[in-house]
Amino acid sequence: MCMDHGDSLCSNPQLPVEMEEKLPAVLRELGHLAAHVKDLRLSANPEPLPTQLDHVRKNHVILNVLKAALTEDRPGLKRPVAQRMASRIGDYFLWNRATSMPVIHELGALSAWWTDQAPLEIIHKVRDIALDFILNGRVMPIQEVWKDLLEADLVYMGHCVCRSSGIANDFKDSKGRIYTLTSTKESQRLLNRLVNRYEHLVRMHGRAPNTDDKYRQLFERLIAYRKAGDSRYSIHTLLEETYPAWEFLPVLKKFTQSWIRGMHKNRKAHQIHKTLAVEMANIFFLARGNMFTSMKIIDTPYTICSCPSPDTGGGCTLTNWYYHGLSNTSLIPGKDPSARRRDKEGAVLPCNQFPGRAHRECMGCGCKHGSSNPRSVGAVLRQADILLKEHGLSIYKS
């Protein structure tokens, strides 16, 4: 009811301009979410988890929170009780199967995105507080990603919610072509390394161990394309058939395995051999310009995501907020201070490799600063080969 003028003057109420502009986008996204409601009715994946993940089969949130509250701090560790309890809640949130269903997970991401569109300064403050304590990503240089993947007991690849929901639209460039930064020769070199590695695993074990049939079938097709001289032997084929499953889920103590459990139950996570994961990471970093982040929710690290650069499709939730929304908490610089580009006095300099990142400080994604070509494919692969050799893994000329 119109309090000032009576009902007769309010028969055709006008929406605020901001709401008129946003309503179509909100309705479109709600329609997208509604299309995924059927996922709630799907039965869980009956395939058992590997024995390495036995400990995540059950999760009692109340008992775990109480246990966290009563646990005494280790000497020298000052971690507040509230923080430990929040970590347990976050772990349960990631463990729960419903969380990784698109209709639930995307709603969470999209709700934050809608909120960020509000034309109020206070929203940006609230957003930064929430990102700081609830959801953020610590940038990981590619060198750290290799190390974590090779030290993991198992590695899964999981779907990226920003990409599956449409928040990140980074697969193709503005001309509708699959987005890649590397030349045809460089792309072929990267793909050859991956396929050669797969063939080596098959020769050694009869089949690639710890690798889902989904990936085995893809690599077998690529081998057939290469033998036949088929144009489909291309990095574009690999990217097209793996998108949007571009998250790495290593089985390591530093990451909760609860997220793997939830994703596995919803058929959103599939095993890939750790050495194949390393080569996939090289492709994401060099051919796509992706930025790896150790993502954390409610103080619980749960995945290594290959976040899209803001140069393609505006980025994802974290990179878009950081580079376009000027958030200071959605992305956190890497732990290694030497990974960031600096001047002679040690001050951090802006990124000089990507136009979309040039207005903010270098975050330390893995470029070799000080060289004539910080993102040289050959230089990066040589670094990878040194680490592979340290782990007793064969090096293949690509």
XYZ file of C-alpha atoms in Angstrom:
398
model
C 0.000 0.000 0.000
C 1.204 3.535 -0.829
C 1.302 5.435 2.480
C 1.724 8.911 0.978
C -0.714 9.047 -1.903
C -3.201 6.212 -1.526
C -3.710 3.091 -3.595
C -5.115 4.927 -6.616
C -1.785 6.533 -7.425
C 0.214 3.337 -6.906
C -1.424 0.990 -9.411
C 1.771 0.988 -11.532
C 4.617 1.145 -9.023
C 8.089 1.740 -10.448
C 11.013 -0.438 -9.427
C 14.239 1.322 -8.477
C 16.576 1.674 -11.445
C 19.156 -0.622 -9.856
C 16.559 -3.360 -9.347
C 15.242 -3.022 -12.894
C 18.785 -3.554 -14.174
C 19.519 -6.532 -11.941
C 16.179 -8.345 -11.962
C 16.690 -10.082 -15.353
C 20.103 -11.347 -14.264
C 18.750 -12.588 -10.931
C 15.815 -14.348 -12.621
C 18.167 -15.923 -15.137
C 20.412 -17.270 -12.375
C 17.432 -18.534 -10.363
C 16.263 -20.379 -13.459
C 19.712 -21.920 -13.754
C 19.552 -23.068 -10.142
C 16.039 -24.461 -10.597
C 17.305 -26.563 -13.482
C 19.660 -28.299 -11.052
C 17.038 -29.136 -8.409
C 16.870 -32.622 -9.931
C 20.362 -33.209 -8.532
C 18.840 -33.331 -5.054
C 16.921 -36.437 -6.085
C 19.889 -38.281 -7.586
C 21.203 -41.243 -5.635
C 24.683 -40.928 -4.218
C 27.624 -42.493 -6.017
C 27.720 -46.087 -4.657
C 31.405 -46.615 -5.468
C 33.457 -46.799 -2.252
C 36.233 -44.334 -1.533
C 39.831 -45.609 -1.436
C 41.076 -46.866 1.929
C 43.182 -43.691 2.286
C 39.899 -41.824 2.777
C 38.247 -44.184 5.270
C 38.420 -41.554 7.988
C 36.037 -39.159 6.200
C 33.153 -41.602 5.802
C 31.514 -40.343 8.982
C 31.327 -36.821 10.341
C 29.388 -35.819 13.456
C 29.424 -32.053 13.523
C 28.253 -31.551 17.140
C 30.762 -34.037 18.575
C 33.585 -32.578 16.527
C 32.777 -29.001 17.563
C 32.673 -29.985 21.224
C 35.935 -31.895 20.858
C 37.554 -28.836 19.288
C 36.346 -26.659 22.152
C 37.795 -28.987 24.802
C 41.120 -29.677 23.095
C 44.067 -28.005 24.731
C 46.451 -26.003 22.557
C 49.794 -27.566 21.741
C 52.826 -25.739 23.213
C 53.604 -22.658 21.179
C 50.306 -22.818 19.266
C 47.807 -20.143 20.103
C 44.712 -20.995 18.127
C 41.500 -19.599 19.666
C 38.790 -22.054 20.640
C 36.343 -20.241 18.370
C 38.681 -20.715 15.433
C 39.015 -24.440 16.084
C 35.249 -24.764 16.359
C 34.738 -22.833 13.145
C 37.172 -25.147 11.423
C 35.114 -28.162 12.475
C 31.935 -26.536 11.192
C 33.629 -25.763 7.910
C 34.852 -29.337 7.630
C 31.322 -30.670 8.136
C 29.954 -28.202 5.591
C 32.417 -29.551 3.022
C 31.781 -33.187 4.041
C 28.039 -32.955 3.558
C 26.987 -34.305 0.186
C 24.427 -31.542 -0.374
C 27.112 -28.857 -0.334
C 28.685 -30.004 -3.594
C 25.374 -30.260 -5.421
C 25.166 -27.448 -7.959
C 21.805 -26.284 -6.619
C 23.326 -25.713 -3.171
C 26.940 -24.819 -3.922
C 26.086 -22.451 -6.756
C 23.399 -20.759 -4.654
C 26.054 -19.906 -2.088
C 28.431 -18.454 -4.656
C 25.714 -16.653 -6.584
C 24.161 -15.165 -3.449
C 27.477 -13.543 -2.630
C 27.763 -12.351 -6.229
C 24.309 -10.788 -6.185
C 25.076 -9.058 -2.898
C 28.262 -7.615 -4.339
C 26.260 -5.920 -7.092
C 24.505 -3.674 -4.595
C 25.519 -0.003 -5.130
C 26.364 0.579 -1.479
C 29.815 1.102 0.006
C 28.792 -0.834 3.092
C 28.273 -3.967 0.990
C 31.933 -3.912 -0.021
C 32.959 -3.680 3.631
C 30.708 -6.599 4.574
C 32.016 -8.573 1.615
C 35.641 -8.119 2.652
C 34.907 -9.146 6.234
C 33.086 -12.257 5.029
C 35.847 -13.166 2.585
C 38.513 -12.707 5.219
C 36.866 -15.075 7.692
C 34.697 -17.372 5.554
C 35.919 -17.800 1.965
C 39.205 -16.823 0.364
C 42.090 -18.200 -1.638
C 45.820 -18.066 -0.931
C 47.771 -17.791 -4.165
C 50.066 -20.767 -4.751
C 52.993 -20.532 -7.172
C 53.025 -23.351 -9.698
C 56.158 -24.714 -8.004
C 54.233 -25.258 -4.744
C 51.377 -26.908 -6.641
C 53.781 -29.453 -8.177
C 55.150 -30.265 -4.727
C 51.716 -30.788 -3.161
C 50.517 -32.958 -6.038
C 53.601 -35.186 -5.975
C 53.521 -35.582 -2.186
C 49.816 -36.481 -2.102
C 48.704 -40.081 -1.542
C 46.039 -39.621 -4.224
C 44.816 -36.764 -6.396
C 41.296 -36.056 -7.574
C 40.088 -33.492 -10.075
C 36.827 -31.821 -9.166
C 34.414 -29.476 -10.861
C 34.894 -25.756 -10.262
C 31.663 -24.219 -8.994
C 32.404 -20.784 -10.458
C 32.744 -22.336 -13.901
C 29.837 -24.778 -13.613
C 27.507 -22.017 -12.398
C 28.513 -19.567 -15.111
C 30.049 -17.008 -12.728
C 33.341 -17.660 -14.483
C 33.013 -17.542 -18.249
C 36.643 -18.097 -19.143
C 36.568 -21.029 -21.543
C 36.436 -18.984 -24.753
C 37.741 -15.564 -25.713
C 35.677 -12.631 -27.002
C 35.785 -14.104 -30.520
C 34.384 -17.453 -29.443
C 37.679 -19.352 -29.650
C 38.985 -21.600 -26.874
C 41.226 -19.301 -24.857
C 44.916 -20.215 -24.898
C 48.101 -18.158 -24.508
C 50.652 -20.574 -25.925
C 51.641 -20.970 -29.577
C 50.623 -24.080 -31.510
C 54.114 -25.530 -31.037
C 54.147 -24.791 -27.297
C 50.647 -26.213 -26.846
C 51.675 -29.375 -28.665
C 54.700 -29.710 -26.411
C 52.531 -29.466 -23.301
C 50.035 -32.004 -24.619
C 52.826 -34.391 -25.671
C 54.236 -34.380 -22.139
C 50.842 -35.339 -20.711
C 50.166 -38.111 -23.237
C 53.738 -39.436 -22.984
C 53.392 -39.592 -19.227
C 50.142 -41.555 -19.551
C 51.732 -44.000 -22.007
C 54.634 -44.543 -19.592
C 52.217 -45.394 -16.760
C 50.471 -47.925 -19.000
C 53.795 -49.533 -19.962
C 54.867 -49.763 -16.327
C 51.582 -50.947 -14.782
C 49.445 -52.308 -17.606
C 47.070 -49.397 -17.058
C 47.363 -45.963 -15.494
C 46.966 -46.500 -11.728
C 44.853 -44.236 -9.534
C 43.171 -42.844 -12.651
C 39.446 -42.873 -13.330
C 38.130 -44.478 -16.516
C 36.909 -41.039 -17.556
C 40.508 -39.871 -17.942
C 41.836 -43.185 -19.257
C 39.334 -43.068 -22.120
C 40.230 -39.455 -22.895
C 43.965 -40.194 -23.021
C 43.403 -43.284 -25.175
C 41.468 -41.162 -27.663
C 44.268 -38.609 -27.720
C 46.805 -41.368 -28.394
C 44.679 -42.622 -31.297
C 44.362 -39.083 -32.695
C 48.132 -38.618 -32.522
C 48.851 -41.914 -34.292
C 46.358 -41.094 -37.036
C 47.610 -37.535 -37.512
C 44.086 -36.352 -36.642
C 43.621 -32.620 -36.056
C 41.703 -33.506 -32.898
C 45.051 -34.267 -31.283
C 45.050 -30.804 -29.774
C 45.229 -29.102 -26.434
C 41.802 -27.684 -27.296
C 40.348 -31.206 -27.236
C 41.832 -31.801 -23.791
C 40.503 -28.530 -22.416
C 37.059 -29.028 -23.904
C 36.665 -32.538 -22.490
C 37.857 -31.678 -18.978
C 36.133 -28.315 -18.405
C 34.872 -27.351 -15.798
C 36.637 -30.007 -13.660
C 39.731 -27.878 -13.128
C 40.193 -28.138 -9.362
C 42.903 -30.312 -7.836
C 41.924 -32.232 -4.709
C 45.103 -33.777 -3.240
C 44.883 -36.235 -0.362
C 47.201 -34.376 2.010
C 46.969 -33.484 5.683
C 46.987 -29.755 4.889
C 43.651 -30.110 3.005
C 40.450 -31.527 4.432
C 39.353 -34.667 2.605
C 35.722 -33.998 3.471
C 35.273 -32.032 0.261
C 36.504 -35.015 -1.752
C 33.922 -37.181 -0.040
C 31.059 -34.818 -0.858
C 32.205 -34.360 -4.459
C 32.742 -38.106 -4.919
C 29.217 -38.863 -3.699
C 27.852 -36.489 -6.339
C 30.111 -37.846 -9.102
C 31.904 -34.492 -9.293
C 35.403 -35.743 -8.411
C 37.498 -38.286 -10.299
C 40.935 -39.709 -9.584
C 43.912 -38.858 -11.767
C 47.486 -40.069 -11.281
C 49.608 -37.465 -9.541
C 52.112 -37.211 -12.417
C 49.287 -36.601 -14.878
C 47.969 -33.935 -12.515
C 51.352 -32.176 -12.634
C 51.198 -32.008 -16.432
C 47.605 -30.755 -16.273
C 48.756 -28.031 -13.891
C 51.441 -26.993 -16.401
C 48.774 -26.678 -19.081
C 46.485 -24.581 -16.885
C 49.343 -22.295 -15.850
C 51.121 -21.854 -19.178
C 48.408 -22.302 -21.796
C 45.581 -20.686 -19.843
C 47.282 -18.193 -17.525
C 45.358 -19.588 -14.552
C 46.280 -18.599 -11.010
C 46.373 -21.420 -8.473
C 44.795 -20.781 -5.093
C 44.538 -22.834 -1.937
C 40.889 -22.180 -1.156
C 39.619 -22.045 2.400
C 36.093 -22.017 3.786
C 35.494 -21.208 7.460
C 39.198 -21.664 8.235
C 39.340 -25.034 6.445
C 41.607 -25.449 3.367
C 39.880 -27.789 0.940
C 41.118 -27.496 -2.661
C 43.680 -26.151 -5.125
C 41.683 -24.281 -7.722
C 43.027 -23.083 -11.053
C 41.319 -19.703 -10.877
C 40.861 -17.848 -14.185
C 42.716 -14.626 -14.756
C 40.534 -11.493 -14.868
C 41.787 -11.115 -18.445
C 39.378 -13.811 -19.611
C 35.682 -13.483 -18.878
C 36.351 -11.164 -15.943
C 37.705 -13.971 -13.760
C 35.932 -16.013 -11.063
C 34.401 -14.986 -7.757
C 37.768 -14.523 -6.038
C 39.768 -13.015 -8.927
C 36.906 -10.782 -10.059
C 36.396 -9.397 -6.571
C 40.118 -8.833 -6.120
C 40.935 -7.245 -9.474
C 37.642 -5.570 -10.384
C 35.914 -5.129 -7.016
C 39.138 -4.007 -5.286
C 38.658 -6.495 -2.480
C 41.757 -6.974 -0.344
C 40.730 -10.292 1.168
C 39.381 -12.593 -1.556
C 42.955 -13.329 -2.684
C 45.918 -13.557 -0.332
C 49.537 -13.461 -1.577
C 51.547 -16.649 -1.493
C 53.661 -17.608 1.525
C 56.981 -17.268 -0.297
C 57.880 -13.553 -0.428
C 60.515 -14.223 -3.097
C 57.802 -15.391 -5.522
C 56.481 -11.846 -5.912
C 57.889 -9.271 -8.313
C 59.868 -6.632 -6.387
C 62.079 -3.620 -6.996
C 65.651 -3.264 -5.723
C 64.416 -1.990 -2.358
C 62.118 -5.002 -1.917
C 58.817 -3.251 -2.542
C 56.251 -5.394 -4.348
C 55.654 -4.271 -7.943
C 52.515 -4.647 -10.053
C 52.049 -7.680 -12.293
C 53.674 -7.094 -15.686
C 52.457 -10.233 -17.458
C 48.674 -9.795 -17.593
C 46.909 -6.506 -18.437
C 43.967 -7.415 -16.206
C 46.272 -7.738 -13.186
C 48.586 -4.814 -13.939
C 46.812 -2.364 -11.612
C 47.463 -4.514 -8.543
C 50.561 -5.953 -6.909
C 52.122 -9.192 -8.132
C 50.646 -12.074 -6.116
C 53.436 -14.600 -6.725
C 51.784 -17.076 -9.099
C 55.064 -18.659 -10.243
C 56.634 -16.382 -12.878
C 60.441 -16.321 -12.986
C 60.964 -12.630 -12.271
C 64.141 -10.991 -13.484
C 64.368 -13.108 -16.639
C 63.660 -11.803 -20.128
C 60.619 -14.099 -20.388
C 59.190 -14.777 -16.897
C 56.616 -17.228 -18.260
C 58.859 -19.103 -20.700
C 57.375 -22.549 -21.395
C 60.845 -24.108 -21.579
C 62.015 -22.548 -18.315
C 58.907 -23.580 -16.387
C 59.067 -27.158 -17.693
C 62.751 -27.406 -16.779
C 61.829 -26.480 -13.211
C 59.123 -29.141 -13.223
C 61.569 -31.747 -14.540
C 64.026 -31.041 -11.722
C 61.314 -31.756 -9.129
C 60.099 -34.845 -10.994
C 63.661 -36.169 -11.057
C 63.977 -35.568 -7.313
C 60.933 -37.811 -6.875
C 62.544 -40.536 -8.971
C 60.262 -40.005 -11.958
C 61.442 -40.359 -15.528
C 61.837 -37.264 -17.668
C 60.533 -37.356 -21.217
C 61.605 -35.185 -24.099
C 58.516 -33.477 -25.445
